[in-house]
């Protein structure tokens, strides 16, 4: 019986480490000391006529986030607290949303949440009809690539470059373009 109790205690003590996603363990994205992140990305689609997406991501804890694309079109997605702003420069339009209503449509936000939430997402994606074969590739500390297959079987790769951690960010980055027409959706 004592042996069984010891085994049970060992499982309780070490189970969080056993069941966490090992590919996330050393990423600097999840360190408490990481306050800001900026990086460049290129998203490509295998065997698809879709052109690649090129852009930048900026994040300041706890709730400022921006994805800016430069190709194929110039767009911004800015999360500022509980609000999200999507700007399409071709349409000269910014749409304002309540973040909680569209958060699930912004997969990139998941990476900037807790390691536990990302791990849960990765585990659930194995049974998902929408996204599968998710792989997170790092160089021990920095995220290098994420690859997955979408619901149509198209393999997508997102490569990350020029990752900067804890460099000061200009707070104007997180302001939406007020020169565009603002549409508010609730």
CSV table of N, CA, C and O in Angstrom, one decimal, residues 70-168:
chain,number,residue,atom,x,y,z
A,70,UNK,N,1.9,43.0,-45.2
A,70,UNK,CA,2.3,43.9,-46.3
A,70,UNK,C,2.0,43.2,-47.7
A,70,UNK,O,1.9,43.9,-48.7
A,71,UNK,N,1.9,41.9,-47.7
A,71,UNK,CA,1.6,41.2,-49.0
A,71,UNK,C,0.7,40.1,-48.6
A,71,UNK,O,0.8,39.5,-47.6
A,72,UNK,N,-0.3,39.7,-49.5
A,72,UNK,CA,-0.6,40.3,-50.8
A,72,UNK,C,-1.2,41.6,-50.7
A,72,UNK,O,-1.2,42.4,-51.7
A,73,UNK,N,-1.9,42.0,-49.6
A,73,UNK,CA,-2.4,43.3,-49.4
A,73,UNK,C,-2.1,43.8,-48.1
A,73,UNK,O,-1.7,43.1,-47.2
A,74,UNK,N,-2.2,45.1,-47.9
A,74,UNK,CA,-1.8,45.8,-46.6
A,74,UNK,C,-3.1,45.8,-45.7
A,74,UNK,O,-4.1,46.3,-46.1
A,75,UNK,N,-2.9,45.1,-44.6
A,75,UNK,CA,-4.0,45.1,-43.6
A,75,UNK,C,-3.4,45.2,-42.2
A,75,UNK,O,-2.2,44.9,-42.0
A,76,UNK,N,-4.2,45.5,-41.2
A,76,UNK,CA,-3.8,45.5,-39.8
A,76,UNK,C,-4.9,44.8,-39.0
A,76,UNK,O,-6.1,45.0,-39.3
A,77,UNK,N,-4.5,44.1,-38.1
A,77,UNK,CA,-5.4,43.6,-37.0
A,77,UNK,C,-4.8,44.0,-35.7
A,77,UNK,O,-3.7,43.7,-35.4
A,78,UNK,N,-5.5,44.9,-35.0
A,78,UNK,CA,-5.0,45.4,-33.7
A,78,UNK,C,-6.0,45.0,-32.6
A,78,UNK,O,-7.2,45.2,-32.7
A,79,UNK,N,-5.4,44.4,-31.6
A,79,UNK,CA,-6.2,44.1,-30.4
A,79,UNK,C,-5.7,45.1,-29.3
A,79,UNK,O,-4.5,45.2,-29.0
A,80,UNK,N,-6.6,45.8,-28.7
A,80,UNK,CA,-6.3,46.8,-27.7
A,80,UNK,C,-7.2,46.6,-26.6
A,80,UNK,O,-8.3,47.2,-26.6
A,81,UNK,N,-6.8,45.8,-25.6
A,81,UNK,CA,-7.7,45.5,-24.5
A,81,UNK,C,-8.8,44.6,-24.9
A,81,UNK,O,-8.6,43.4,-25.3
A,82,UNK,N,-10.0,45.0,-24.9
A,82,UNK,CA,-11.2,44.2,-25.2
A,82,UNK,C,-11.8,44.5,-26.6
A,82,UNK,O,-12.8,43.9,-26.9
A,83,UNK,N,-11.1,45.3,-27.3
A,83,UNK,CA,-11.5,45.7,-28.7
A,83,UNK,C,-10.5,45.2,-29.7
A,83,UNK,O,-9.3,45.1,-29.5
A,84,UNK,N,-11.1,44.9,-30.9
A,84,UNK,CA,-10.2,44.5,-32.0
A,84,UNK,C,-10.6,45.4,-33.2
A,84,UNK,O,-11.8,45.6,-33.5
A,85,UNK,N,-9.6,45.8,-34.0
A,85,UNK,CA,-9.8,46.6,-35.1
A,85,UNK,C,-9.1,45.9,-36.3
A,85,UNK,O,-7.9,45.6,-36.3
A,86,UNK,N,-9.9,45.7,-37.4
A,86,UNK,CA,-9.4,45.1,-38.7
A,86,UNK,C,-9.4,46.2,-39.7
A,86,UNK,O,-10.5,46.7,-40.0
A,87,UNK,N,-8.2,46.6,-40.2
A,87,UNK,CA,-8.1,47.6,-41.2
A,87,UNK,C,-7.7,47.0,-42.5
A,87,UNK,O,-6.7,46.3,-42.6
A,88,UNK,N,-8.5,47.3,-43.6
A,88,UNK,CA,-8.2,46.9,-44.9
A,88,UNK,C,-7.9,48.2,-45.7
A,88,UNK,O,-8.8,49.0,-45.9
A,89,UNK,N,-6.6,48.4,-46.0
A,89,UNK,CA,-6.3,49.7,-46.7
A,89,UNK,C,-6.8,49.8,-48.1
A,89,UNK,O,-7.0,51.0,-48.5
A,90,UNK,N,-7.0,48.7,-48.8
A,90,UNK,CA,-7.6,48.8,-50.1
A,90,UNK,C,-9.0,49.3,-50.1
A,90,UNK,O,-9.4,50.1,-50.9
A,91,UNK,N,-9.7,48.9,-49.1
A,91,UNK,CA,-11.1,49.3,-48.9
A,91,UNK,C,-11.2,50.6,-48.1
A,91,UNK,O,-12.3,51.2,-48.0
A,92,UNK,N,-10.1,51.1,-47.6
A,92,UNK,CA,-10.1,52.3,-46.7
A,92,UNK,C,-11.1,52.2,-45.6
A,92,UNK,O,-11.9,53.1,-45.3
A,93,UNK,N,-11.1,51.0,-44.9
A,93,UNK,CA,-12.1,50.7,-43.9
A,93,UNK,C,-11.5,50.0,-42.7
A,93,UNK,O,-10.6,49.1,-42.9
A,94,UNK,N,-11.9,50.4,-41.5
A,94,UNK,CA,-11.6,49.7,-40.3
A,94,UNK,C,-12.9,49.2,-39.7
A,94,UNK,O,-13.8,50.0,-39.5
A,95,UNK,N,-12.9,48.0,-39.3
A,95,UNK,CA,-14.0,47.4,-38.6
A,95,UNK,C,-13.7,47.1,-37.1
A,95,UNK,O,-12.6,46.5,-36.9
A,96,UNK,N,-14.5,47.6,-36.2
A,96,UNK,CA,-14.2,47.5,-34.8
A,96,UNK,C,-15.2,46.4,-34.3
A,96,UNK,O,-16.4,46.4,-34.5
A,97,UNK,N,-14.6,45.4,-33.5
A,97,UNK,CA,-15.3,44.3,-32.9
A,97,UNK,C,-15.0,44.3,-31.4
A,97,UNK,O,-14.0,44.8,-31.0
A,98,UNK,N,-15.9,43.6,-30.7
A,98,UNK,CA,-15.6,43.2,-29.4
A,98,UNK,C,-14.7,42.0,-29.5
A,98,UNK,O,-15.1,41.0,-30.2
A,99,UNK,N,-13.6,42.0,-28.9
A,99,UNK,CA,-12.6,40.9,-29.0
A,99,UNK,C,-13.2,39.6,-28.7
A,99,UNK,O,-13.0,38.6,-29.4
A,100,UNK,N,-14.0,39.5,-27.6
A,100,UNK,CA,-14.5,38.2,-27.2
A,100,UNK,C,-15.4,37.5,-28.2
A,100,UNK,O,-15.5,36.3,-28.3
A,101,UNK,N,-15.9,38.3,-29.2
A,101,UNK,CA,-16.8,37.7,-30.2
A,101,UNK,C,-16.0,37.2,-31.4
A,101,UNK,O,-16.5,36.4,-32.1
A,102,UNK,N,-14.8,37.6,-31.6
A,102,UNK,CA,-14.0,37.1,-32.7
A,102,UNK,C,-12.7,36.5,-32.4
A,102,UNK,O,-11.9,36.1,-33.2
A,103,UNK,N,-12.4,36.4,-31.1
A,103,UNK,CA,-11.1,35.9,-30.6
A,103,UNK,C,-10.8,34.5,-31.2
A,103,UNK,O,-9.6,34.2,-31.6
A,104,UNK,N,-11.8,33.6,-31.4
A,104,UNK,CA,-11.5,32.3,-31.9
A,104,UNK,C,-11.1,32.3,-33.4
A,104,UNK,O,-10.6,31.4,-33.9
A,105,UNK,N,-11.4,33.5,-34.0
A,105,UNK,CA,-11.0,33.6,-35.5
A,105,UNK,C,-9.6,34.1,-35.7
A,105,UNK,O,-9.2,34.3,-36.8
A,106,UNK,N,-8.9,34.3,-34.6
A,106,UNK,CA,-7.5,34.9,-34.6
A,106,UNK,C,-6.6,33.9,-34.0
A,106,UNK,O,-6.2,34.0,-32.9
A,107,UNK,N,-6.2,32.8,-34.8
A,107,UNK,CA,-5.4,31.8,-34.2
A,107,UNK,C,-4.0,32.3,-33.6
A,107,UNK,O,-3.5,31.7,-32.7
A,108,UNK,N,-3.5,33.4,-34.2
A,108,UNK,CA,-2.2,33.9,-33.7
A,108,UNK,C,-2.3,34.3,-32.3
A,108,UNK,O,-1.3,34.3,-31.5
A,109,UNK,N,-3.4,34.8,-31.8
A,109,UNK,CA,-3.6,35.2,-30.4
A,109,UNK,C,-3.3,34.0,-29.5
A,109,UNK,O,-2.8,34.2,-28.3
A,110,UNK,N,-3.6,32.8,-29.9
A,110,UNK,CA,-3.4,31.6,-29.0
A,110,UNK,C,-2.0,31.5,-28.6
A,110,UNK,O,-1.7,31.2,-27.5
A,111,UNK,N,-1.0,31.7,-29.5
A,111,UNK,CA,0.4,31.6,-29.2
A,111,UNK,C,0.8,32.5,-28.1
A,111,UNK,O,1.8,32.3,-27.4
A,112,UNK,N,0.1,33.6,-27.9
A,112,UNK,CA,0.5,34.6,-26.9
A,112,UNK,C,-0.3,34.5,-25.6
A,112,UNK,O,-0.2,35.3,-24.8
A,113,UNK,N,-1.0,33.4,-25.5
A,113,UNK,CA,-1.7,33.1,-24.3
A,113,UNK,C,-0.8,32.2,-23.4
A,113,UNK,O,0.4,32.0,-23.7
A,114,UNK,N,-1.4,31.5,-22.5
A,114,UNK,CA,-0.6,30.6,-21.6
A,114,UNK,C,-0.1,29.4,-22.4
A,114,UNK,O,-0.8,28.9,-23.3
A,115,UNK,N,1.0,28.8,-22.0
A,115,UNK,CA,1.5,27.6,-22.5
A,115,UNK,C,0.4,26.5,-22.4
A,115,UNK,O,0.3,25.6,-23.3
A,116,UNK,N,-0.3,26.5,-21.3
A,116,UNK,CA,-1.3,25.4,-21.0
A,116,UNK,C,-2.4,25.5,-22.1
A,116,UNK,O,-2.9,24.5,-22.6
A,117,UNK,N,-2.9,26.7,-22.4
A,117,UNK,CA,-3.9,26.9,-23.4
A,117,UNK,C,-3.5,26.5,-24.8
A,117,UNK,O,-4.2,25.9,-25.6
A,118,UNK,N,-2.2,26.8,-25.1
A,118,UNK,CA,-1.7,26.4,-26.4
A,118,UNK,C,-1.6,24.9,-26.5
A,118,UNK,O,-1.9,24.2,-27.5
A,119,UNK,N,-1.1,24.3,-25.4
A,119,UNK,CA,-1.0,22.8,-25.4
A,119,UNK,C,-2.4,22.1,-25.5
A,119,UNK,O,-2.5,21.2,-26.3
A,120,UNK,N,-3.4,22.7,-24.8
A,120,UNK,CA,-4.7,22.1,-25.0
A,120,UNK,C,-5.2,22.2,-26.4
A,120,UNK,O,-5.8,21.3,-27.0
A,121,UNK,N,-4.9,23.4,-27.1
A,121,UNK,CA,-5.3,23.6,-28.5
A,121,UNK,C,-4.6,22.5,-29.4
A,121,UNK,O,-5.2,21.9,-30.2
A,122,UNK,N,-3.3,22.3,-29.1
A,122,UNK,CA,-2.6,21.4,-29.9
A,122,UNK,C,-3.1,20.0,-29.8
A,122,UNK,O,-3.2,19.2,-30.8
A,123,UNK,N,-3.5,19.6,-28.6
A,123,UNK,CA,-4.0,18.3,-28.3
A,123,UNK,C,-5.4,18.1,-29.0
A,123,UNK,O,-5.7,17.1,-29.6
A,124,UNK,N,-6.2,19.2,-28.9
A,124,UNK,CA,-7.6,19.1,-29.5
A,124,UNK,C,-7.5,19.1,-31.1
A,124,UNK,O,-8.4,18.6,-31.7
A,125,UNK,N,-6.5,19.7,-31.6
A,125,UNK,CA,-6.3,19.8,-33.1
A,125,UNK,C,-6.1,18.5,-33.7
A,125,UNK,O,-6.4,18.3,-34.9
A,126,UNK,N,-5.6,17.5,-32.9
A,126,UNK,CA,-5.5,16.2,-33.4
A,126,UNK,C,-6.8,15.5,-33.8
A,126,UNK,O,-6.8,14.6,-34.7
A,127,UNK,N,-7.9,16.0,-33.2
A,127,UNK,CA,-9.2,15.4,-33.6
A,127,UNK,C,-10.1,16.4,-34.3
A,127,UNK,O,-11.2,16.2,-34.6
A,128,UNK,N,-9.5,17.6,-34.7
A,128,UNK,CA,-10.3,18.6,-35.3
A,128,UNK,C,-10.5,18.3,-36.8
A,128,UNK,O,-9.7,17.8,-37.5
A,129,UNK,N,-11.7,18.8,-37.3
A,129,UNK,CA,-12.0,18.7,-38.7
A,129,UNK,C,-11.4,20.0,-39.4
A,129,UNK,O,-11.4,20.0,-40.7
A,130,UNK,N,-11.0,21.0,-38.7
A,130,UNK,CA,-10.6,22.2,-39.3
A,130,UNK,C,-9.1,22.4,-39.4
A,130,UNK,O,-8.7,23.0,-40.4
A,131,UNK,N,-8.4,21.9,-38.5
A,131,UNK,CA,-6.9,22.0,-38.5
A,131,UNK,C,-6.3,20.8,-38.0
A,131,UNK,O,-6.8,20.2,-37.0
A,132,UNK,N,-5.3,20.3,-38.6
A,132,UNK,CA,-4.7,19.0,-38.2
A,132,UNK,C,-3.2,19.1,-38.5
A,132,UNK,O,-2.7,20.0,-39.1
A,133,UNK,N,-2.5,18.0,-38.0
A,133,UNK,CA,-1.0,17.9,-38.2
A,133,UNK,C,-0.3,19.2,-37.8
A,133,UNK,O,0.6,19.6,-38.5
A,134,UNK,N,-0.6,19.7,-36.7
A,134,UNK,CA,0.0,21.0,-36.2
A,134,UNK,C,1.4,20.6,-35.7
A,134,UNK,O,1.5,19.7,-34.9
A,135,UNK,N,2.4,21.3,-36.1
A,135,UNK,CA,3.8,21.1,-35.7
A,135,UNK,C,4.3,22.5,-35.3
A,135,UNK,O,4.2,23.4,-36.0
A,136,UNK,N,5.0,22.5,-34.1
A,136,UNK,CA,5.6,23.8,-33.6
A,136,UNK,C,7.1,23.5,-33.6
A,136,UNK,O,7.6,22.5,-33.0
A,137,UNK,N,7.9,24.3,-34.4
A,137,UNK,CA,9.3,24.0,-34.5
A,137,UNK,C,10.0,25.3,-33.9
A,137,UNK,O,9.7,26.4,-34.2
A,138,UNK,N,11.0,25.0,-33.0
A,138,UNK,CA,11.8,26.1,-32.4
A,138,UNK,C,13.2,25.7,-32.4
A,138,UNK,O,13.6,24.6,-32.7
A,139,UNK,N,14.1,26.7,-32.1
A,139,UNK,CA,15.5,26.5,-31.9
A,139,UNK,C,15.9,26.5,-30.5
A,139,UNK,O,16.9,27.0,-30.1
A,140,UNK,N,15.0,25.9,-29.7
A,140,UNK,CA,15.1,25.8,-28.2
A,140,UNK,C,14.5,26.9,-27.5
A,140,UNK,O,13.7,26.7,-26.6
A,141,UNK,N,14.7,28.2,-27.9
A,141,UNK,CA,14.1,29.3,-27.2
A,141,UNK,C,13.1,30.1,-28.1
A,141,UNK,O,12.1,30.5,-27.7
A,142,UNK,N,13.5,30.2,-29.4
A,142,UNK,CA,12.7,31.0,-30.3
A,142,UNK,C,11.8,30.1,-31.2
A,142,UNK,O,12.3,29.1,-31.7
A,143,UNK,N,10.6,30.6,-31.4
A,143,UNK,CA,9.7,29.9,-32.3
A,143,UNK,C,10.2,30.2,-33.7
A,143,UNK,O,10.5,31.3,-34.1
A,144,UNK,N,10.3,29.1,-34.5
A,144,UNK,CA,10.8,29.2,-35.9
A,144,UNK,C,9.8,29.0,-36.9
A,144,UNK,O,9.7,29.7,-37.9
A,145,UNK,N,8.9,28.0,-36.7
A,145,UNK,CA,7.9,27.6,-37.7
A,145,UNK,C,6.7,26.9,-37.1
A,145,UNK,O,6.9,26.2,-36.1
A,146,UNK,N,5.6,27.2,-37.6
A,146,UNK,CA,4.4,26.4,-37.3
A,146,UNK,C,3.8,25.9,-38.7
A,146,UNK,O,3.7,26.6,-39.6
A,147,UNK,N,3.5,24.6,-38.7
A,147,UNK,CA,2.9,24.1,-39.9
A,147,UNK,C,1.7,23.3,-39.5
A,147,UNK,O,1.6,22.8,-38.4
A,148,UNK,N,0.7,23.3,-40.4
A,148,UNK,CA,-0.5,22.5,-40.2
A,148,UNK,C,-1.3,22.3,-41.5
A,148,UNK,O,-0.9,22.9,-42.5
A,149,UNK,N,-2.3,21.5,-41.5
A,149,UNK,CA,-3.2,21.3,-42.6
A,149,UNK,C,-4.5,21.9,-42.3
A,149,UNK,O,-5.0,21.6,-41.2
A,150,UNK,N,-5.1,22.6,-43.2
A,150,UNK,CA,-6.4,23.2,-43.0
A,150,UNK,C,-7.5,22.2,-43.3
A,150,UNK,O,-7.2,21.0,-43.7
A,151,UNK,N,-8.8,22.6,-43.2
A,151,UNK,CA,-9.9,21.7,-43.4
A,151,UNK,C,-10.0,21.2,-44.9
A,151,UNK,O,-10.6,20.2,-45.1
A,152,UNK,N,-9.2,21.8,-45.8
A,152,UNK,CA,-9.2,21.4,-47.2
A,152,UNK,C,-8.0,20.5,-47.5
A,152,UNK,O,-7.8,20.2,-48.7
A,153,UNK,N,-7.2,20.2,-46.5
A,153,UNK,CA,-6.0,19.4,-46.7
A,153,UNK,C,-4.8,20.2,-47.2
A,153,UNK,O,-3.8,19.6,-47.6
A,154,UNK,N,-4.9,21.5,-47.2
A,154,UNK,CA,-3.8,22.4,-47.7
A,154,UNK,C,-2.8,22.6,-46.6
A,154,UNK,O,-3.1,23.0,-45.5
A,155,UNK,N,-1.5,22.2,-46.8
A,155,UNK,CA,-0.5,22.4,-45.8
A,155,UNK,C,-0.1,23.8,-45.8
A,155,UNK,O,0.2,24.4,-46.9
A,156,UNK,N,0.0,24.4,-44.6
A,156,UNK,CA,0.3,25.8,-44.4
A,156,UNK,C,1.6,25.8,-43.5
A,156,UNK,O,1.6,25.1,-42.6
A,157,UNK,N,2.5,26.7,-43.9
A,157,UNK,CA,3.7,26.9,-43.0
A,157,UNK,C,3.8,28.4,-42.7
A,157,UNK,O,3.6,29.2,-43.6
A,158,UNK,N,4.0,28.7,-41.5
A,158,UNK,CA,4.3,30.1,-41.1
A,158,UNK,C,5.7,30.1,-40.5
A,158,UNK,O,6.0,29.4,-39.5
A,159,UNK,N,6.6,30.8,-41.2
A,159,UNK,CA,8.0,30.9,-40.8
A,159,UNK,C,8.2,32.3,-40.1
A,159,UNK,O,7.7,33.3,-40.6
A,160,UNK,N,8.9,32.2,-38.9
A,160,UNK,CA,9.1,33.4,-38.1
A,160,UNK,C,10.6,33.8,-38.2
A,160,UNK,O,11.5,33.0,-38.1
A,161,UNK,N,10.8,35.1,-38.4
A,161,UNK,CA,12.2,35.7,-38.5
A,161,UNK,C,12.3,37.0,-37.7
A,161,UNK,O,11.3,37.6,-37.3
A,162,UNK,N,13.5,37.4,-37.4
A,162,UNK,CA,13.8,38.6,-36.8
A,162,UNK,C,13.0,38.8,-35.5
A,162,UNK,O,12.4,39.8,-35.2
A,163,UNK,N,13.0,37.8,-34.7
A,163,UNK,CA,12.3,37.8,-33.4
A,163,UNK,C,13.1,38.6,-32.4
A,163,UNK,O,14.2,38.4,-32.2
A,164,UNK,N,12.4,39.6,-31.8
A,164,UNK,CA,12.9,40.5,-30.8
A,164,UNK,C,12.1,40.4,-29.6
A,164,UNK,O,10.9,40.6,-29.6
A,165,UNK,N,12.8,40.1,-28.5
A,165,UNK,CA,12.1,40.0,-27.2
A,165,UNK,C,12.5,41.2,-26.3
A,165,UNK,O,13.7,41.5,-26.2
A,166,UNK,N,11.5,41.7,-25.6
A,166,UNK,CA,11.7,42.8,-24.6
A,166,UNK,C,12.4,44.1,-25.2
A,166,UNK,O,13.1,44.8,-24.4
A,167,UNK,N,12.2,44.3,-26.5
A,167,UNK,CA,12.7,45.6,-27.0
A,167,UNK,C,11.5,46.6,-26.9
A,167,UNK,O,10.3,46.2,-27.1
A,168,UNK,N,11.8,47.8,-26.6
A,168,UNK,CA,10.7,48.8,-26.5
A,168,UNK,C,9.9,49.0,-27.8
A,168,UNK,O,10.5,49.1,-28.8
